[in-house]
Amino acid sequence: MTENSDTSLSWEELRTLPVPEWHPVAQLRLPATEVERAAFPAIDVHNHLGRWLTGDGGWMIDDPDALVAVMDACGVETIVNLDGMWGDEVTANVERYDRAYPGRFLTFCQLDWAELASEGGVDRLRASLDDSAARGARGVKIWKNLGLTIRDADGALILPDDPRVIDVVRHAGELGLPVLIHTADPKAFFEPLDAHNERIDELMQMKEWWFGDRAVHPTFDRLLAAHRTLVESCPGTRFIGAHAGCAAEDLDLVERLLDDCPNYTIDIGGRMAELGRQPRRFRALLERHPDRVLFGTDIYPATPEQFRLHFRFLETEDEAFEYAPGEPVPPQGRWTVSALGLPPELLERVYRANAQSVLGLADTAG
């Protein structure tokens, strides 16, 4: 915008310009590196292909053949589908993806934690895991509603460190099912709704994502402490901490859990915005724990553009680029990100080898 532009505002209009209407255009001119395919065959451990999140009962992916074509074009070998739920829904997802395209998809089940509010809930959930494994589930997804909305018979929230939860999750380990767990949400979602909240743009659009009322929800720290206790209490269960260990804003906290618990790994799904504003810190974590970080995207429906944005973030040394191209306001914070520039030995681990270890997959390369 120039001083003589038809869209110029008066000084008085500028002083009262609402923040949601401010859409700055960066004047930086920097190289942009295109990465068409992942440097190594990639396993996306965090994605949604089922019917759980659509809201209308339809499948997230209308045409699985088209998704496989996208995967082939981008070098994505396998996608973990977290939407198996339980019962017949596990079978529906396994048949639609895993069995129709052998080796390309792995379905994780979920658990109906509300069962814990009634007598015999632990036994029913253990049986649900047995049933899901028999139907073809390859892992378990624990969502953030455990700790935020699921309540016991007395109305109290059930947190991830509840002894009954620990019992069930230990059973997942006995069955050889890894557990991908999402606890809490971005730290700002637990902070006051005021002029200092860095995610206010997002919360203005999604009011239900604010958990800052202490009369209703636990603190972020309490939830992450429960997350840690669950992991420590289930040493025979392999964990994937979703979204960079559920605390991408505090990698010291995440790294302490990685240091202390060899059964714990993390994925990067949905956290490019956070990790990309601290690329050197995150790369240091990767270098210290090269076998504990997994590629994941949390992009649904998946597109070539989104996969390639993730490849750019991992592989190049590009600086200050948009993590949500085309969005007038960046949804997870008003900043840009810089890439990690990982060397081949780290890329191969993050893209594929670490996931193979956690998921119990044979190396079929070559």
XYZ file of C-alpha atoms in Angstrom:
366
model
C 0.000 0.000 0.000
C 1.330 3.437 -0.881
C 0.458 6.799 0.588
C -1.628 7.660 -2.479
C -3.392 4.293 -2.719
C -7.164 4.313 -2.971
C -7.216 1.966 0.006
C -5.183 4.252 2.258
C -6.739 5.054 5.618
C -6.696 8.319 7.473
C -4.588 8.566 10.591
C -7.745 8.521 12.676
C -8.987 5.380 10.894
C -5.626 3.719 11.483
C -5.778 4.489 15.211
C -9.120 2.715 15.480
C -8.473 -0.111 13.002
C -9.805 -3.379 14.510
C -7.091 -5.997 14.862
C -9.029 -8.636 12.829
C -9.032 -6.213 9.892
C -5.251 -5.718 9.978
C -3.644 -7.904 7.309
C 0.017 -6.836 6.993
C 1.886 -7.853 3.856
C 5.537 -8.730 4.491
C 8.036 -6.727 2.478
C 10.815 -9.308 2.914
C 12.126 -10.785 -0.310
C 13.655 -14.175 0.401
C 14.359 -17.354 -1.570
C 11.550 -19.911 -1.592
C 12.553 -23.546 -2.026
C 10.042 -25.939 -3.538
C 10.202 -29.548 -2.336
C 7.979 -31.778 -4.465
C 8.635 -35.078 -2.677
C 9.880 -36.061 0.737
C 13.579 -36.848 0.785
C 12.731 -40.316 2.144
C 9.534 -42.373 2.041
C 7.384 -40.700 4.685
C 5.031 -42.126 7.287
C 2.450 -39.569 8.408
C 1.547 -40.727 11.925
C -1.108 -38.080 12.571
C -4.016 -37.709 10.186
C -7.796 -38.026 9.993
C -9.510 -40.038 7.274
C -12.668 -41.287 8.951
C -16.112 -39.925 9.788
C -15.505 -38.663 13.295
C -14.623 -35.040 12.485
C -16.796 -34.304 9.467
C -19.908 -33.438 11.451
C -22.248 -34.860 8.815
C -21.475 -38.567 9.013
C -19.602 -38.558 5.717
C -16.062 -39.711 5.172
C -13.260 -37.167 5.422
C -11.891 -38.606 2.165
C -14.458 -38.993 -0.599
C -12.080 -40.810 -2.946
C -9.362 -42.948 -1.326
C -7.839 -43.647 -4.760
C -7.251 -39.923 -5.187
C -5.606 -39.725 -1.762
C -3.268 -42.591 -2.661
C -2.363 -40.717 -5.852
C -1.473 -37.660 -3.748
C 0.630 -39.848 -1.477
C 2.448 -41.365 -4.445
C 3.141 -37.937 -5.942
C 4.525 -36.610 -2.659
C 6.466 -39.651 -1.504
C 4.187 -40.455 1.434
C 4.375 -44.187 2.013
C 1.822 -44.631 4.811
C -0.772 -42.581 6.708
C -1.979 -43.355 10.217
C -5.727 -42.784 10.389
C -6.726 -41.810 13.938
C -10.481 -42.084 13.360
C -11.262 -45.754 13.947
C -13.255 -45.071 17.123
C -14.590 -48.418 18.443
C -16.863 -51.279 17.467
C -18.107 -51.412 13.895
C -16.477 -48.077 13.112
C -13.060 -49.706 13.508
C -14.040 -52.321 10.948
C -15.428 -49.708 8.552
C -12.165 -47.728 8.606
C -9.932 -50.796 8.376
C -11.855 -52.135 5.391
C -12.027 -48.763 3.606
C -8.310 -48.027 3.993
C -6.021 -50.666 5.521
C -7.363 -53.734 3.732
C -8.165 -51.961 0.470
C -4.621 -50.522 0.232
C -2.236 -52.841 2.083
C 0.727 -51.033 3.597
C -0.605 -47.557 2.840
C -2.847 -46.980 5.867
C -2.946 -47.958 9.543
C -6.102 -47.348 11.572
C -6.008 -46.419 15.264
C -9.038 -46.984 17.472
C -10.338 -44.718 20.220
C -12.008 -45.396 23.568
C -15.312 -44.215 25.025
C -13.875 -42.862 28.273
C -17.378 -41.961 29.496
C -17.654 -45.663 30.344
C -15.576 -44.931 33.449
C -18.519 -43.073 34.988
C -20.324 -46.350 35.613
C -19.416 -49.575 37.407
C -17.345 -51.973 35.349
C -16.047 -49.243 33.057
C -12.438 -50.405 33.180
C -13.386 -53.937 32.177
C -15.509 -52.646 29.297
C -12.708 -50.437 28.020
C -10.189 -53.256 28.232
C -12.621 -55.416 26.292
C -13.058 -52.590 23.773
C -9.308 -52.612 23.173
C -9.357 -56.381 22.703
C -12.201 -56.052 20.223
C -10.579 -53.189 18.293
C -7.288 -55.076 18.010
C -9.171 -58.117 16.703
C -10.870 -55.910 14.111
C -7.482 -54.692 12.840
C -6.694 -51.550 14.840
C -2.939 -50.926 14.973
C -2.900 -48.397 17.801
C -4.972 -46.181 20.085
C -5.752 -42.474 19.893
C -6.498 -40.655 23.167
C -8.088 -37.290 22.534
C -8.017 -34.130 24.623
C -11.557 -34.697 25.936
C -9.866 -36.916 28.532
C -9.031 -34.202 31.039
C -11.198 -31.453 29.569
C -14.756 -32.722 29.201
C -15.145 -36.390 30.242
C -16.705 -36.510 33.712
C -17.056 -39.166 36.386
C -20.287 -40.222 38.089
C -19.805 -37.441 40.669
C -19.285 -34.795 37.979
C -15.532 -34.494 38.443
C -13.334 -34.415 35.361
C -11.435 -37.617 34.624
C -7.770 -36.784 34.000
C -5.126 -38.849 32.197
C -3.471 -39.836 35.506
C -6.638 -41.442 36.878
C -5.724 -44.982 38.070
C -8.506 -46.422 35.896
C -7.061 -44.733 32.805
C -3.620 -46.068 33.679
C -5.064 -49.590 33.951
C -6.621 -49.363 30.483
C -3.558 -47.827 28.843
C -1.316 -50.485 30.336
C -3.544 -53.025 28.632
C -2.932 -51.291 25.301
C 0.753 -51.949 25.863
C 0.049 -55.598 26.650
C -1.724 -55.847 23.289
C 1.214 -54.194 21.496
C -0.863 -51.136 20.587
C 1.012 -47.809 20.621
C -0.918 -44.883 22.085
C -1.001 -41.491 20.372
C -2.201 -39.061 23.031
C -3.391 -35.466 22.758
C -3.586 -33.807 26.177
C -4.693 -30.210 26.775
C -4.255 -27.712 23.925
C -2.040 -24.705 23.125
C -1.036 -22.884 26.312
C -2.747 -19.680 25.219
C -6.113 -21.477 25.248
C -5.762 -21.671 29.050
C -4.771 -18.038 29.504
C -7.108 -15.076 30.137
C -8.973 -13.641 27.160
C -7.211 -10.312 27.183
C -4.941 -8.076 25.150
C -1.930 -10.284 25.950
C -3.295 -13.573 24.583
C -1.281 -14.457 21.458
C -4.024 -16.706 20.025
C -6.860 -14.202 20.350
C -7.529 -14.240 16.577
C -8.170 -17.973 16.734
C -10.193 -17.887 19.935
C -12.441 -15.176 18.542
C -13.430 -17.670 15.840
C -13.528 -20.780 18.051
C -14.858 -19.758 21.457
C -15.234 -23.386 22.527
C -11.455 -23.782 22.405
C -10.936 -21.491 25.395
C -10.286 -23.428 28.591
C -9.263 -20.565 30.857
C -12.168 -20.762 33.303
C -10.599 -22.394 36.354
C -14.040 -23.231 37.737
C -14.566 -25.514 34.740
C -11.182 -26.726 33.479
C -7.828 -27.656 35.004
C -4.748 -25.578 34.343
C -2.442 -26.404 31.463
C 0.271 -27.386 33.953
C -2.050 -29.766 35.794
C -3.006 -31.503 32.560
C 0.591 -31.864 31.400
C 1.558 -33.228 34.827
C -1.187 -35.846 34.408
C 0.131 -36.596 30.920
C 3.576 -37.247 32.374
C 2.237 -39.439 35.172
C 0.358 -41.598 32.663
C 3.469 -42.116 30.564
C 5.619 -42.909 33.605
C 3.005 -45.326 34.943
C 2.838 -47.356 31.701
C 6.453 -48.231 30.866
C 5.330 -51.157 28.718
C 3.235 -48.926 26.454
C 4.731 -46.967 23.559
C 3.453 -43.390 23.473
C 3.377 -40.744 20.757
C 2.812 -37.322 22.315
C 0.676 -35.553 19.745
C 1.456 -32.012 18.611
C 5.102 -31.973 19.735
C 4.370 -33.639 23.047
C 1.343 -31.428 23.715
C 3.593 -28.542 24.757
C 5.272 -27.125 21.667
C 5.640 -23.770 23.436
C 7.769 -25.359 26.186
C 10.273 -27.728 24.625
C 12.245 -27.912 27.876
C 9.216 -29.623 29.438
C 8.902 -31.959 26.458
C 12.597 -32.799 26.495
C 12.538 -33.655 30.199
C 9.859 -36.274 29.499
C 11.863 -37.633 26.571
C 14.925 -37.796 28.830
C 13.115 -39.688 31.572
C 10.816 -42.036 29.643
C 12.277 -44.233 26.864
C 8.716 -45.306 25.933
C 7.817 -41.747 24.907
C 8.039 -40.197 21.441
C 6.415 -37.132 19.880
C 4.954 -36.154 16.527
C 5.068 -32.718 14.901
C 1.476 -32.729 13.632
C -0.289 -29.378 13.637
C 2.601 -27.496 15.255
C 4.649 -26.050 12.405
C 3.619 -22.594 13.624
C 5.091 -23.189 17.085
C 8.184 -25.155 16.096
C 8.960 -22.848 13.195
C 9.349 -19.815 15.425
C 12.043 -21.649 17.437
C 13.793 -23.709 14.744
C 17.185 -23.823 16.446
C 15.687 -24.943 19.757
C 13.625 -27.638 18.076
C 16.567 -28.817 15.997
C 18.598 -29.132 19.205
C 15.879 -31.394 20.625
C 15.973 -33.479 17.444
C 19.729 -33.828 17.613
C 19.565 -34.927 21.242
C 16.713 -37.372 20.617
C 17.058 -38.372 16.951
C 15.006 -41.545 17.423
C 12.058 -39.976 19.263
C 10.466 -37.484 16.833
C 7.965 -38.633 14.193
C 6.630 -36.992 11.061
C 2.943 -36.122 11.296
C 0.847 -33.457 9.645
C -2.713 -33.317 11.047
C -3.794 -31.958 7.645
C -7.228 -33.062 6.542
C -8.241 -33.537 3.859
C -4.597 -33.944 2.837
C -3.386 -31.986 -0.209
C -0.090 -31.966 -2.124
C 0.409 -28.320 -1.155
C 0.190 -29.086 2.555
C 2.500 -32.082 2.359
C 5.046 -30.021 0.412
C 4.861 -27.199 2.946
C 5.880 -29.699 5.618
C 8.736 -30.983 3.452
C 9.929 -27.401 3.001
C 9.857 -26.900 6.766
C 11.892 -30.008 7.477
C 14.351 -30.029 4.586
C 15.208 -26.474 3.544
C 16.859 -23.495 5.186
C 14.156 -21.049 4.089
C 13.362 -18.236 6.515
C 10.278 -16.233 7.451
C 7.652 -17.960 5.320
C 3.940 -18.383 5.906
C 2.831 -21.532 7.675
C -0.737 -21.033 6.410
C -0.378 -19.670 2.868
C -3.474 -17.924 1.613
C -4.951 -17.225 5.033
C -5.578 -13.484 5.558
C -4.768 -13.915 9.254
C -2.382 -16.726 10.291
C -4.621 -18.955 12.423
C -2.130 -19.981 15.110
C -0.390 -16.674 15.685
C 0.661 -13.577 13.739
C 4.141 -14.670 12.805
C 6.061 -16.521 10.110
C 8.218 -19.624 10.466
C 11.716 -20.651 9.479
C 12.757 -24.092 8.316
C 14.907 -26.656 10.114
C 17.341 -27.642 7.356
C 17.736 -31.168 8.723
C 20.578 -33.344 7.401
C 19.761 -36.630 5.614
C 20.452 -38.841 8.627
C 17.892 -36.949 10.727
C 15.376 -36.672 7.907
C 15.362 -40.423 7.342
C 14.636 -41.011 11.026
C 11.912 -38.382 11.297
C 10.188 -39.295 8.058
C 10.250 -43.064 8.419
C 12.546 -45.051 10.701
C 11.231 -43.740 14.024
C 7.629 -44.447 13.028
C 8.564 -47.937 11.850
C 9.993 -48.663 15.304
C 6.985 -47.319 17.234
C 4.402 -48.889 14.915
C 6.182 -52.236 14.613
C 6.602 -52.027 10.856
C 9.136 -53.988 8.830
C 11.565 -51.990 6.697
C 10.436 -52.552 3.128
C 12.657 -49.942 1.479
C 14.492 -51.121 -1.597
